[in-house]
Coordinates of N, CA and C in Angstrom, one line a residue:
P14 N 0.3 12.4 19.0 CA -0.8 11.4 18.5 C -0.1 10.0 18.3
Q15 N -0.8 9.0 18.5 CA -0.3 7.6 18.3 C -0.1 7.4 17.0
K16 N 1.2 6.7 16.6 CA 1.4 6.4 15.2 C 1.3 4.9 15.0
R17 N 0.3 4.7 14.2 CA -0.1 3.2 14.0 C -0.7 3.1 12.6
I18 N -0.7 1.9 12.1 CA -1.2 1.6 10.8 C -2.6 0.7 11.2
E19 N -3.7 1.0 10.8 CA -4.9 0.2 11.0 C -5.3 -0.4 9.7
F20 N -5.7 -1.7 9.8 CA -5.9 -2.6 8.6 C -7.4 -2.9 8.7
Y21 N -8.1 -2.8 7.5 CA -9.4 -3.1 7.3 C -9.7 -4.1 6.2
I22 N -10.5 -5.0 6.3 CA -10.9 -5.9 5.2 C -12.3 -5.9 5.1
N23 N -12.8 -5.3 3.9 CA -14.3 -5.4 3.5 C -14.9 -4.3 4.6
G24 N -14.2 -3.3 4.9 CA -14.7 -2.3 5.8 C -14.7 -2.6 7.2
E25 N -14.1 -3.7 7.6 CA -14.1 -4.1 9.1 C -12.8 -4.1 9.5
S26 N -12.5 -3.6 10.7 CA -11.2 -3.6 11.2 C -10.7 -4.9 11.7
T27 N -9.4 -5.3 11.1 CA -8.9 -6.6 11.3 C -7.6 -6.4 12.2
G28 N -7.3 -5.2 12.6 CA -6.1 -5.1 13.5 C -5.2 -3.9 13.3
F29 N -4.2 -3.6 14.0 CA -3.4 -2.5 13.7 C -2.0 -2.8 14.2
M30 N -1.0 -2.0 13.8 CA 0.4 -2.2 14.1 C 1.0 -0.8 14.4
E31 N 1.6 -0.7 15.7 CA 2.2 0.5 15.9 C 3.6 0.6 15.3
T32 N 4.0 1.8 14.9 CA 5.2 2.0 14.2 C 5.7 3.5 14.4
K33 N 7.0 3.6 14.2 CA 7.4 5.0 14.4 C 7.6 5.8 13.0
D34 N 7.6 5.1 12.0 CA 7.6 5.7 10.7 C 6.4 5.4 9.8
I35 N 5.7 6.5 9.6 CA 4.5 6.2 8.8 C 4.5 7.3 7.6
E36 N 4.3 6.9 6.5 CA 4.2 7.9 5.3 C 2.7 7.8 5.0
F37 N 2.1 9.0 5.3 CA 0.6 9.0 4.9 C 0.3 9.2 3.6
N38 N -0.8 8.7 3.2 CA -1.4 8.8 1.8 C -2.7 9.8 2.0
E39 N -2.9 10.6 0.9 CA -4.1 11.4 0.9 C -5.5 10.7 1.0
F40 N -5.4 9.4 0.3 CA -6.6 8.6 0.2 C -6.2 7.2 0.7
P41 N -7.2 6.4 1.1 CA -6.8 5.1 1.8 C -6.4 4.2 0.5
L42 N -5.3 3.2 1.0 CA -5.1 2.3 0.0 C -6.1 1.1 0.0
K43 N -6.6 0.9 -1.2 CA -7.5 -0.1 -1.4 C -6.9 -1.2 -2.3
I44 N -6.6 -2.3 -1.6 CA -5.9 -3.4 -2.1 C -7.1 -4.3 -2.8
G45 N -6.8 -4.7 -4.0 CA -7.8 -5.5 -4.7 C -8.8 -4.5 -5.4
H46 N -8.5 -3.3 -5.5 CA -9.5 -2.2 -6.2 C -8.8 -1.5 -7.2
S47 N -9.4 -1.3 -8.3 CA -8.8 -0.4 -9.4 C -9.7 0.8 -9.8
T48 N -9.3 1.9 -9.8 CA -10.1 3.1 -10.3 C -9.9 3.2 -11.8
L49 N -8.9 2.4 -12.3 CA -8.7 2.6 -13.8 C -9.4 1.4 -14.7
Y50 N -9.5 0.3 -14.0 CA -10.1 -0.8 -14.7 C -11.3 -1.3 -14.1
A51 N -12.5 -1.0 -14.6 CA -13.8 -1.4 -14.0 C -14.0 -2.9 -13.9
D52 N -13.3 -3.5 -14.9 CA -13.6 -5.0 -15.0 C -12.6 -5.8 -14.0
F53 N -11.9 -5.2 -13.2 CA -10.8 -5.7 -12.3 C -11.6 -6.3 -11.1
Q54 N -11.5 -7.6 -10.8 CA -12.3 -8.3 -9.8 C -11.7 -8.3 -8.4
G55 N -10.3 -8.0 -8.3 CA -9.7 -7.8 -7.1 C -9.3 -9.2 -6.4
Q56 N -9.2 -10.2 -7.1 CA -9.0 -11.5 -6.5 C -7.6 -11.6 -6.2
M57 N -7.1 -12.1 -5.1 CA -5.9 -12.1 -4.6 C -5.6 -13.7 -3.9
R58 N -4.3 -14.0 -4.2 CA -4.0 -15.3 -3.8 C -3.6 -15.4 -2.3
L59 N -3.1 -14.4 -1.8 CA -2.5 -14.3 -0.4 C -3.7 -13.9 0.6
D60 N -3.6 -14.5 1.7 CA -4.6 -14.1 2.7 C -4.1 -12.9 3.4
Q61 N -4.8 -12.3 4.2 CA -4.5 -11.0 4.8 C -3.3 -11.2 5.7
F62 N -3.1 -12.1 6.3 CA -1.8 -12.3 7.2 C -0.4 -12.5 6.3
D63 N -0.6 -13.2 5.2 CA 0.5 -13.4 4.3 C 0.8 -12.1 3.6
L64 N -0.1 -11.3 3.3 CA 0.0 -10.0 2.6 C 0.6 -9.0 3.5
L65 N 0.2 -9.0 4.8 CA 0.8 -8.1 5.8 C 2.3 -8.5 6.0
H66 N 2.6 -9.8 6.1 CA 3.9 -10.1 6.4 C 4.8 -9.8 5.3
F67 N 4.4 -10.1 4.0 CA 5.2 -9.7 2.9 C 5.4 -8.1 2.8
F68 N 4.3 -7.5 3.0 CA 4.4 -6.0 2.8 C 5.3 -5.4 3.8
L69 N 5.5 -6.0 5.0 CA 6.4 -5.4 5.9 C 7.8 -6.0 5.9
S70 N 8.0 -6.9 5.1 CA 9.3 -7.6 5.0 C 10.3 -6.7 4.2
K71 N 11.6 -7.2 4.4 CA 12.6 -6.5 3.5 C 12.4 -6.8 1.9
E72 N 12.1 -7.9 1.7 CA 11.9 -8.1 0.2 C 10.7 -7.3 -0.3
G73 N 9.6 -7.2 0.5 CA 8.5 -6.4 0.1 C 9.0 -4.9 0.0
E74 N 9.8 -4.4 0.8 CA 10.3 -3.1 0.6 C 11.1 -2.9 -0.6
Q75 N 11.9 -3.8 -1.1 CA 12.7 -3.7 -2.4 C 11.7 -3.8 -3.5
I76 N 10.8 -4.6 -3.5 CA 9.7 -4.6 -4.7 C 9.0 -3.3 -4.6
K77 N 8.6 -2.8 -3.5 CA 7.9 -1.5 -3.6 C 8.7 -0.4 -4.1
K78 N 10.0 -0.4 -3.7 CA 10.8 0.7 -4.4 C 11.0 0.6 -5.8
R79 N 11.1 -0.6 -6.3 CA 11.3 -0.8 -7.8 C 10.0 -0.4 -8.5
M80 N 8.9 -0.8 -7.9 CA 7.5 -0.5 -8.4 C 7.4 1.1 -8.6
Y81 N 7.6 1.8 -7.4 CA 7.5 3.1 -7.4 C 8.3 3.9 -8.4
K82 N 9.6 3.3 -8.6 CA 10.6 4.0 -9.6 C 9.9 3.7 -11.1
S83 N 9.3 2.7 -11.2 CA 8.6 2.4 -12.7 C 7.5 3.1 -12.9
L84 N 6.8 3.7 -11.9 CA 5.5 4.5 -12.1 C 5.8 5.9 -12.4
S85 N 5.0 6.5 -13.2 CA 5.3 7.9 -13.6 C 4.1 8.6 -12.9
I86 N 4.2 10.1 -13.1 CA 3.1 10.9 -12.7 C 1.9 10.7 -13.4
K87 N 2.0 10.4 -14.6 CA 0.8 10.3 -15.3 C -0.1 9.2 -14.9
D88 N 0.5 8.2 -14.2 CA -0.2 7.1 -13.7 C -0.9 7.5 -12.5
G89 N -0.7 8.7 -11.9 CA -1.3 9.1 -10.5 C -0.7 8.4 -9.4
L90 N 0.3 7.6 -9.6 CA 0.9 6.9 -8.4 C 2.2 7.1 -8.1
G91 N 3.0 7.8 -9.0 CA 4.4 8.1 -8.9 C 4.7 9.2 -7.9
P92 N 5.9 9.3 -7.7 CA 6.4 10.4 -6.7 C 6.1 11.7 -7.3
V93 N 5.5 12.6 -6.3 CA 5.1 14.0 -6.7 C 6.3 15.1 -6.5
N94 N 7.3 14.7 -5.7 CA 8.5 15.6 -5.4 C 9.7 14.9 -5.1
D95 N 10.9 15.5 -4.9 CA 12.0 14.8 -4.6 C 12.0 14.1 -3.2
R96 N 11.2 14.7 -2.2 CA 11.2 14.2 -0.9 C 10.7 12.7 -0.9
N97 N 9.8 12.3 -1.8 CA 9.3 11.1 -1.9 C 9.8 10.1 -2.7
R98 N 11.0 10.5 -3.4 CA 11.5 9.5 -4.4 C 12.6 8.6 -3.5
Y99 N 12.7 7.4 -4.1 CA 13.5 6.5 -3.4 C 15.0 6.4 -4.0

């Protein structure tokens, strides 16, 4: 199968990026959406291209690693086994 990341904004496909290393999630990543806070409006300062560029940059990778380390299993977002730990 083809390995690629597809990007959707408001349910519409905005593009895709082919890659060789993809770590799949059980559910879609919803940026600007919170299942924990109903009053969260999901407003973002970055446009879709700035966000994508940052997400794929080395600086973005370092921030994601620090963020994942700070989360715990009780948050429902932390690593679930040693294979997923950074």
